[in-house]
Amino acid sequence: MIKTDIIHPELLSVLAKCGHKTKIVLADSNYSFVTNSAPGATIIYLNFAPGMINSPFILEKLLKYINVESATLMASPADFDNTIEKEYQRLLSPETEFTWLSREEFYAQAKSSDTLLVIASGETRRFANIILTVGVVRV
């Protein structure tokens, strides 16, 4: 067995295929994974049960393998306390550019041909969907 933070073989394979500007959707448990994903995207189902595996945990592990240039979130109502958004901002680099899109705009971007990977999480909080744009690796 490999000794890394992620041992899911298909997830590792798709992450290795991600280049600069590739999009990764990290979706909550309410997301319609099949109908709101790009036709060529690989869907990885990590949604074993409600609350397992949550999105911040997955994001934390992904960040050991990829750099994130920007993050796009599904906009929530002004009176909604979006606790997960704060967790994402805490985990991502301060240089990460954040944008918010309406539900329809978010789905349209998730369906773009730039989206290579959709990760289904067990995250139960609303408005937990995030699109990560892969950044460059400087060597």
Short mmCIF file of N, CA and C in Angstrom, two decimals:
data_model
loop_
_atom_site.label_atom_id
_atom_site.label_comp_id
_atom_site.label_asym_id
_atom_site.label_seq_id
_atom_site.Cartn_x
_atom_site.Cartn_y
_atom_site.Cartn_z
N MET A 1 0.85 -1.18 0.00
CA MET A 1 0.00 0.00 0.00
C MET A 1 0.89 1.24 0.00
N ILE A 2 0.49 2.23 -0.79
CA ILE A 2 1.26 3.48 -0.81
C ILE A 2 1.06 4.23 0.49
N LYS A 3 2.01 5.06 0.84
CA LYS A 3 1.98 5.80 2.10
C LYS A 3 1.74 7.28 1.82
N THR A 4 0.53 7.60 1.38
CA THR A 4 0.18 8.98 1.10
C THR A 4 -1.16 9.28 1.77
N ASP A 5 -1.53 10.54 1.78
CA ASP A 5 -2.80 10.93 2.41
C ASP A 5 -4.02 10.45 1.65
N ILE A 6 -3.87 10.25 0.35
CA ILE A 6 -4.97 9.75 -0.47
C ILE A 6 -4.52 8.41 -1.04
N ILE A 7 -5.34 7.37 -0.84
CA ILE A 7 -5.00 6.06 -1.38
C ILE A 7 -6.03 5.57 -2.39
N HIS A 8 -7.04 6.38 -2.69
CA HIS A 8 -8.08 6.03 -3.66
C HIS A 8 -7.45 6.03 -5.05
N PRO A 9 -7.30 4.87 -5.71
CA PRO A 9 -6.55 4.80 -6.97
C PRO A 9 -7.13 5.65 -8.10
N GLU A 10 -8.45 5.65 -8.26
CA GLU A 10 -9.04 6.42 -9.35
C GLU A 10 -8.88 7.92 -9.10
N LEU A 11 -9.03 8.35 -7.85
CA LEU A 11 -8.87 9.76 -7.52
C LEU A 11 -7.43 10.20 -7.79
N LEU A 12 -6.46 9.39 -7.40
CA LEU A 12 -5.06 9.73 -7.67
C LEU A 12 -4.80 9.81 -9.17
N SER A 13 -5.37 8.90 -9.93
CA SER A 13 -5.19 8.88 -11.37
C SER A 13 -5.72 10.16 -12.01
N VAL A 14 -6.91 10.57 -11.63
CA VAL A 14 -7.50 11.78 -12.23
C VAL A 14 -6.75 13.02 -11.76
N LEU A 15 -6.35 13.08 -10.50
CA LEU A 15 -5.57 14.23 -10.03
C LEU A 15 -4.28 14.37 -10.83
N ALA A 16 -3.66 13.24 -11.16
CA ALA A 16 -2.42 13.27 -11.94
C ALA A 16 -2.65 13.83 -13.34
N LYS A 17 -3.86 13.76 -13.84
CA LYS A 17 -4.20 14.25 -15.18
C LYS A 17 -4.56 15.73 -15.19
N CYS A 18 -4.73 16.33 -14.02
CA CYS A 18 -5.12 17.74 -13.93
C CYS A 18 -3.94 18.64 -14.23
N GLY A 19 -4.15 19.56 -15.11
CA GLY A 19 -3.13 20.56 -15.43
C GLY A 19 -3.63 21.94 -15.05
N HIS A 20 -2.82 22.93 -15.34
CA HIS A 20 -3.17 24.31 -15.03
C HIS A 20 -4.50 24.68 -15.69
N LYS A 21 -5.38 25.25 -14.92
CA LYS A 21 -6.72 25.71 -15.32
C LYS A 21 -7.78 24.61 -15.34
N THR A 22 -7.39 23.36 -15.05
CA THR A 22 -8.39 22.29 -14.94
C THR A 22 -9.31 22.61 -13.77
N LYS A 23 -10.57 22.24 -13.90
CA LYS A 23 -11.56 22.49 -12.84
C LYS A 23 -11.88 21.18 -12.12
N ILE A 24 -12.01 21.30 -10.79
CA ILE A 24 -12.40 20.19 -9.92
C ILE A 24 -13.61 20.66 -9.13
N VAL A 25 -14.70 19.91 -9.20
CA VAL A 25 -15.90 20.25 -8.43
C VAL A 25 -15.90 19.38 -7.18
N LEU A 26 -15.98 20.03 -6.04
CA LEU A 26 -16.17 19.34 -4.76
C LEU A 26 -17.62 19.62 -4.36
N ALA A 27 -18.44 18.57 -4.42
CA ALA A 27 -19.89 18.74 -4.32
C ALA A 27 -20.45 18.19 -3.01
N ASP A 28 -21.45 18.88 -2.48
CA ASP A 28 -22.09 18.41 -1.25
C ASP A 28 -23.07 17.28 -1.56
N SER A 29 -23.64 16.72 -0.52
CA SER A 29 -24.48 15.52 -0.68
C SER A 29 -25.82 15.80 -1.38
N ASN A 30 -26.19 17.06 -1.55
CA ASN A 30 -27.42 17.39 -2.26
C ASN A 30 -27.20 17.63 -3.75
N TYR A 31 -25.97 17.67 -4.18
CA TYR A 31 -25.64 17.99 -5.57
C TYR A 31 -26.08 16.85 -6.50
N SER A 32 -26.58 17.22 -7.65
CA SER A 32 -26.96 16.21 -8.65
C SER A 32 -25.71 15.91 -9.49
N PHE A 33 -24.94 14.94 -9.01
CA PHE A 33 -23.62 14.66 -9.56
C PHE A 33 -23.61 14.32 -11.04
N VAL A 34 -24.59 13.58 -11.51
CA VAL A 34 -24.58 13.14 -12.90
C VAL A 34 -25.10 14.23 -13.83
N THR A 35 -26.21 14.86 -13.50
CA THR A 35 -26.81 15.83 -14.41
C THR A 35 -26.13 17.20 -14.38
N ASN A 36 -25.37 17.50 -13.35
CA ASN A 36 -24.68 18.79 -13.27
C ASN A 36 -23.17 18.62 -13.26
N SER A 37 -22.70 17.71 -14.11
CA SER A 37 -21.27 17.49 -14.30
C SER A 37 -20.97 17.52 -15.79
N ALA A 38 -19.74 17.84 -16.12
CA ALA A 38 -19.32 17.82 -17.52
C ALA A 38 -19.38 16.39 -18.04
N PRO A 39 -19.81 16.20 -19.29
CA PRO A 39 -19.92 14.84 -19.84
C PRO A 39 -18.64 14.03 -19.75
N GLY A 40 -17.48 14.67 -19.88
CA GLY A 40 -16.21 13.95 -19.83
C GLY A 40 -15.58 13.86 -18.46
N ALA A 41 -16.24 14.44 -17.45
CA ALA A 41 -15.66 14.44 -16.10
C ALA A 41 -15.79 13.07 -15.45
N THR A 42 -14.81 12.76 -14.61
CA THR A 42 -14.86 11.55 -13.79
C THR A 42 -15.52 11.91 -12.47
N ILE A 43 -16.51 11.13 -12.06
CA ILE A 43 -17.15 11.35 -10.76
C ILE A 43 -16.59 10.32 -9.79
N ILE A 44 -16.06 10.82 -8.68
CA ILE A 44 -15.54 9.98 -7.60
C ILE A 44 -16.52 10.08 -6.45
N TYR A 45 -17.09 8.95 -6.07
CA TYR A 45 -18.09 8.93 -5.00
C TYR A 45 -17.42 8.65 -3.66
N LEU A 46 -17.29 9.70 -2.86
CA LEU A 46 -16.77 9.57 -1.50
C LEU A 46 -17.87 9.80 -0.47
N ASN A 47 -19.11 9.78 -0.94
CA ASN A 47 -20.27 10.05 -0.08
C ASN A 47 -20.82 8.74 0.51
N PHE A 48 -20.09 8.19 1.45
CA PHE A 48 -20.45 6.91 2.06
C PHE A 48 -21.75 7.00 2.86
N ALA A 49 -21.91 8.07 3.65
CA ALA A 49 -23.10 8.29 4.47
C ALA A 49 -23.18 9.78 4.75
N PRO A 50 -24.38 10.28 5.12
CA PRO A 50 -24.49 11.71 5.44
C PRO A 50 -23.45 12.11 6.49
N GLY A 51 -22.71 13.17 6.18
CA GLY A 51 -21.68 13.65 7.08
C GLY A 51 -20.33 12.97 6.90
N MET A 52 -20.29 11.90 6.11
CA MET A 52 -19.03 11.18 5.87
C MET A 52 -18.81 11.13 4.37
N ILE A 53 -17.84 11.49 3.87
CA ILE A 53 -16.67 12.23 4.26
C ILE A 53 -16.99 13.70 3.96
N ASN A 54 -16.66 14.61 4.90
CA ASN A 54 -17.06 16.00 4.68
C ASN A 54 -16.10 16.74 3.74
N SER A 55 -16.59 17.82 3.19
CA SER A 55 -15.85 18.57 2.16
C SER A 55 -14.55 19.20 2.66
N PRO A 56 -14.52 19.83 3.84
CA PRO A 56 -13.23 20.39 4.28
C PRO A 56 -12.14 19.33 4.43
N PHE A 57 -12.49 18.14 4.88
CA PHE A 57 -11.51 17.06 4.99
C PHE A 57 -10.96 16.70 3.62
N ILE A 58 -11.85 16.57 2.64
CA ILE A 58 -11.42 16.24 1.27
C ILE A 58 -10.54 17.35 0.72
N LEU A 59 -10.95 18.61 0.90
CA LEU A 59 -10.17 19.74 0.40
C LEU A 59 -8.78 19.75 1.04
N GLU A 60 -8.72 19.53 2.32
CA GLU A 60 -7.43 19.51 3.02
C GLU A 60 -6.49 18.48 2.39
N LYS A 61 -7.00 17.31 2.08
CA LYS A 61 -6.18 16.25 1.47
C LYS A 61 -5.79 16.61 0.03
N LEU A 62 -6.74 17.18 -0.74
CA LEU A 62 -6.44 17.57 -2.13
C LEU A 62 -5.31 18.59 -2.20
N LEU A 63 -5.28 19.49 -1.22
CA LEU A 63 -4.29 20.57 -1.23
C LEU A 63 -2.86 20.07 -1.05
N LYS A 64 -2.69 18.82 -0.66
CA LYS A 64 -1.35 18.23 -0.58
C LYS A 64 -0.88 17.77 -1.95
N TYR A 65 -1.80 17.74 -2.95
CA TYR A 65 -1.49 17.23 -4.28
C TYR A 65 -1.57 18.28 -5.37
N ILE A 66 -2.36 19.32 -5.17
CA ILE A 66 -2.55 20.34 -6.20
C ILE A 66 -2.45 21.73 -5.59
N ASN A 67 -2.10 22.69 -6.44
CA ASN A 67 -2.20 24.10 -6.07
C ASN A 67 -3.54 24.60 -6.62
N VAL A 68 -4.18 25.47 -5.85
CA VAL A 68 -5.46 26.03 -6.29
C VAL A 68 -5.26 27.51 -6.58
N GLU A 69 -5.58 27.87 -7.80
CA GLU A 69 -5.44 29.25 -8.27
C GLU A 69 -6.65 30.09 -7.88
N SER A 70 -7.84 29.48 -8.05
CA SER A 70 -9.07 30.20 -7.72
C SER A 70 -10.14 29.21 -7.27
N ALA A 71 -11.12 29.75 -6.58
CA ALA A 71 -12.22 28.95 -6.06
C ALA A 71 -13.53 29.67 -6.37
N THR A 72 -14.49 28.90 -6.87
CA THR A 72 -15.80 29.43 -7.20
C THR A 72 -16.82 28.74 -6.32
N LEU A 73 -17.61 29.53 -5.62
CA LEU A 73 -18.61 28.98 -4.72
C LEU A 73 -20.01 29.28 -5.23
N MET A 74 -20.94 28.44 -4.85
CA MET A 74 -22.34 28.70 -5.15
C MET A 74 -22.81 29.76 -4.15
N ALA A 75 -23.32 30.86 -4.65
CA ALA A 75 -23.76 31.96 -3.78
C ALA A 75 -24.90 31.51 -2.88
N SER A 76 -24.84 31.96 -1.64
CA SER A 76 -25.90 31.66 -0.67
C SER A 76 -26.67 32.95 -0.37
N PRO A 77 -27.88 32.82 0.16
CA PRO A 77 -28.65 34.03 0.51
C PRO A 77 -27.90 34.89 1.53
N ALA A 78 -28.14 36.19 1.49
CA ALA A 78 -27.44 37.14 2.36
C ALA A 78 -27.64 36.82 3.84
N ASP A 79 -28.80 36.28 4.20
CA ASP A 79 -29.07 36.01 5.62
C ASP A 79 -28.63 34.60 6.05
N PHE A 80 -27.92 33.89 5.18
CA PHE A 80 -27.47 32.52 5.47
C PHE A 80 -26.06 32.55 6.04
N ASP A 81 -25.85 31.93 7.18
CA ASP A 81 -24.52 31.85 7.79
C ASP A 81 -23.77 30.68 7.17
N ASN A 82 -22.97 30.99 6.16
CA ASN A 82 -22.28 29.95 5.41
C ASN A 82 -20.97 29.57 6.10
N THR A 83 -21.08 28.68 7.06
CA THR A 83 -19.91 28.28 7.86
C THR A 83 -18.87 27.55 7.02
N ILE A 84 -19.29 26.79 6.05
CA ILE A 84 -18.32 26.04 5.25
C ILE A 84 -17.48 26.95 4.36
N GLU A 85 -18.08 28.05 3.92
CA GLU A 85 -17.33 29.02 3.12
C GLU A 85 -16.13 29.53 3.92
N LYS A 86 -16.35 29.79 5.20
CA LYS A 86 -15.26 30.26 6.07
C LYS A 86 -14.19 29.18 6.22
N GLU A 87 -14.60 27.92 6.29
CA GLU A 87 -13.63 26.82 6.38
C GLU A 87 -12.80 26.72 5.11
N TYR A 88 -13.45 26.85 3.95
CA TYR A 88 -12.71 26.81 2.68
C TYR A 88 -11.68 27.94 2.63
N GLN A 89 -12.10 29.13 3.04
CA GLN A 89 -11.19 30.28 3.00
C GLN A 89 -10.01 30.07 3.95
N ARG A 90 -10.25 29.42 5.06
CA ARG A 90 -9.18 29.14 6.03
C ARG A 90 -8.19 28.12 5.46
N LEU A 91 -8.69 27.12 4.73
CA LEU A 91 -7.83 26.06 4.19
C LEU A 91 -7.04 26.50 2.97
N LEU A 92 -7.65 27.32 2.13
CA LEU A 92 -7.00 27.74 0.89
C LEU A 92 -6.03 28.89 1.16
N SER A 93 -5.06 29.02 0.29
CA SER A 93 -4.05 30.07 0.42
C SER A 93 -4.71 31.45 0.40
N PRO A 94 -4.15 32.40 1.15
CA PRO A 94 -4.69 33.77 1.11
C PRO A 94 -4.65 34.39 -0.29
N GLU A 95 -3.79 33.86 -1.16
CA GLU A 95 -3.69 34.37 -2.53
C GLU A 95 -4.78 33.80 -3.44
N THR A 96 -5.54 32.84 -2.95
CA THR A 96 -6.59 32.22 -3.78
C THR A 96 -7.69 33.23 -4.07
N GLU A 97 -8.02 33.38 -5.34
CA GLU A 97 -9.10 34.28 -5.75
C GLU A 97 -10.44 33.56 -5.56
N PHE A 98 -11.39 34.21 -4.90
CA PHE A 98 -12.72 33.65 -4.67
C PHE A 98 -13.75 34.41 -5.49
N THR A 99 -14.67 33.65 -6.12
CA THR A 99 -15.82 34.24 -6.78
C THR A 99 -17.06 33.46 -6.38
N TRP A 100 -18.21 34.11 -6.49
CA TRP A 100 -19.49 33.50 -6.16
C TRP A 100 -20.40 33.60 -7.36
N LEU A 101 -21.07 32.49 -7.68
CA LEU A 101 -21.99 32.45 -8.81
C LEU A 101 -23.37 32.01 -8.35
N SER A 102 -24.39 32.44 -9.08
CA SER A 102 -25.73 31.96 -8.81
C SER A 102 -25.77 30.45 -9.07
N ARG A 103 -26.79 29.79 -8.60
CA ARG A 103 -26.93 28.34 -8.78
C ARG A 103 -26.81 27.95 -10.26
N GLU A 104 -27.53 28.66 -11.13
CA GLU A 104 -27.52 28.33 -12.55
C GLU A 104 -26.15 28.55 -13.17
N GLU A 105 -25.51 29.66 -12.82
CA GLU A 105 -24.17 29.95 -13.34
C GLU A 105 -23.15 28.92 -12.83
N PHE A 106 -23.31 28.51 -11.57
CA PHE A 106 -22.42 27.51 -10.99
C PHE A 106 -22.55 26.19 -11.75
N TYR A 107 -23.79 25.76 -11.97
CA TYR A 107 -24.01 24.51 -12.72
C TYR A 107 -23.42 24.60 -14.12
N ALA A 108 -23.58 25.74 -14.78
CA ALA A 108 -23.04 25.91 -16.13
C ALA A 108 -21.52 25.77 -16.12
N GLN A 109 -20.87 26.37 -15.13
CA GLN A 109 -19.41 26.25 -15.05
C GLN A 109 -18.99 24.82 -14.72
N ALA A 110 -19.74 24.15 -13.84
CA ALA A 110 -19.42 22.77 -13.48
C ALA A 110 -19.54 21.84 -14.69
N LYS A 111 -20.41 22.19 -15.63
CA LYS A 111 -20.61 21.36 -16.83
C LYS A 111 -19.62 21.69 -17.95
N SER A 112 -18.74 22.66 -17.71
CA SER A 112 -17.80 23.08 -18.76
C SER A 112 -16.82 21.96 -19.08
N SER A 113 -16.28 21.99 -20.29
CA SER A 113 -15.32 20.97 -20.72
C SER A 113 -14.01 21.05 -19.94
N ASP A 114 -13.79 22.13 -19.20
CA ASP A 114 -12.59 22.27 -18.37
C ASP A 114 -12.69 21.45 -17.09
N THR A 115 -13.90 20.98 -16.75
CA THR A 115 -14.09 20.20 -15.52
C THR A 115 -13.71 18.75 -15.79
N LEU A 116 -12.67 18.31 -15.10
CA LEU A 116 -12.16 16.95 -15.29
C LEU A 116 -12.60 16.01 -14.17
N LEU A 117 -12.88 16.58 -13.00
CA LEU A 117 -13.14 15.76 -11.82
C LEU A 117 -14.28 16.34 -11.00
N VAL A 118 -15.21 15.46 -10.59
CA VAL A 118 -16.28 15.83 -9.66
C VAL A 118 -16.17 14.87 -8.48
N ILE A 119 -16.05 15.42 -7.28
CA ILE A 119 -15.94 14.59 -6.08
C ILE A 119 -17.23 14.74 -5.30
N ALA A 120 -17.93 13.62 -5.13
CA ALA A 120 -19.17 13.59 -4.36
C ALA A 120 -18.80 13.37 -2.89
N SER A 121 -19.11 14.34 -2.06
CA SER A 121 -18.81 14.23 -0.64
C SER A 121 -20.09 13.89 0.13
N GLY A 122 -19.93 13.59 1.38
CA GLY A 122 -21.08 13.36 2.25
C GLY A 122 -21.45 14.62 3.02
N GLU A 123 -20.93 15.78 2.57
CA GLU A 123 -21.17 17.06 3.24
C GLU A 123 -22.66 17.37 3.25
N THR A 124 -23.23 17.62 4.42
CA THR A 124 -24.66 17.88 4.53
C THR A 124 -25.00 19.37 4.62
N ARG A 125 -24.00 20.21 4.81
CA ARG A 125 -24.30 21.65 4.88
C ARG A 125 -24.68 22.16 3.49
N ARG A 126 -25.64 23.07 3.48
CA ARG A 126 -26.09 23.68 2.23
C ARG A 126 -25.04 24.64 1.69
N PHE A 127 -25.05 24.84 0.39
CA PHE A 127 -24.14 25.75 -0.30
C PHE A 127 -22.67 25.40 -0.05
N ALA A 128 -22.37 24.12 0.00
CA ALA A 128 -21.00 23.65 0.23
C ALA A 128 -20.28 23.33 -1.07
N ASN A 129 -20.92 23.56 -2.20
CA ASN A 129 -20.31 23.24 -3.49
C ASN A 129 -19.23 24.26 -3.83
N ILE A 130 -18.12 23.74 -4.34
CA ILE A 130 -17.00 24.61 -4.70
C ILE A 130 -16.32 24.06 -5.94
N ILE A 131 -15.94 24.97 -6.82
CA ILE A 131 -15.17 24.60 -8.01
C ILE A 131 -13.76 25.13 -7.80
N LEU A 132 -12.80 24.23 -7.86
CA LEU A 132 -11.40 24.59 -7.70
C LEU A 132 -10.75 24.67 -9.08
N THR A 133 -10.01 25.73 -9.33
CA THR A 133 -9.24 25.83 -10.56
C THR A 133 -7.79 25.53 -10.19
N VAL A 134 -7.24 24.52 -10.84
CA VAL A 134 -5.89 24.06 -10.53
C VAL A 134 -4.88 25.13 -10.97
N GLY A 135 -3.93 25.41 -10.07
CA GLY A 135 -2.90 26.37 -10.35
C GLY A 135 -1.63 25.70 -10.84
N VAL A 136 -0.63 26.50 -11.13
CA VAL A 136 0.64 25.97 -11.61
C VAL A 136 1.48 25.49 -10.43
N VAL A 137 2.43 24.61 -10.75
CA VAL A 137 3.43 24.18 -9.79
C VAL A 137 4.74 24.81 -10.20
N ARG A 138 5.30 25.57 -9.33
CA ARG A 138 6.57 26.24 -9.63
C ARG A 138 7.72 25.36 -9.13
N VAL A 139 8.63 25.05 -10.04
CA VAL A 139 9.79 24.23 -9.67
C VAL A 139 11.08 24.98 -9.85
#
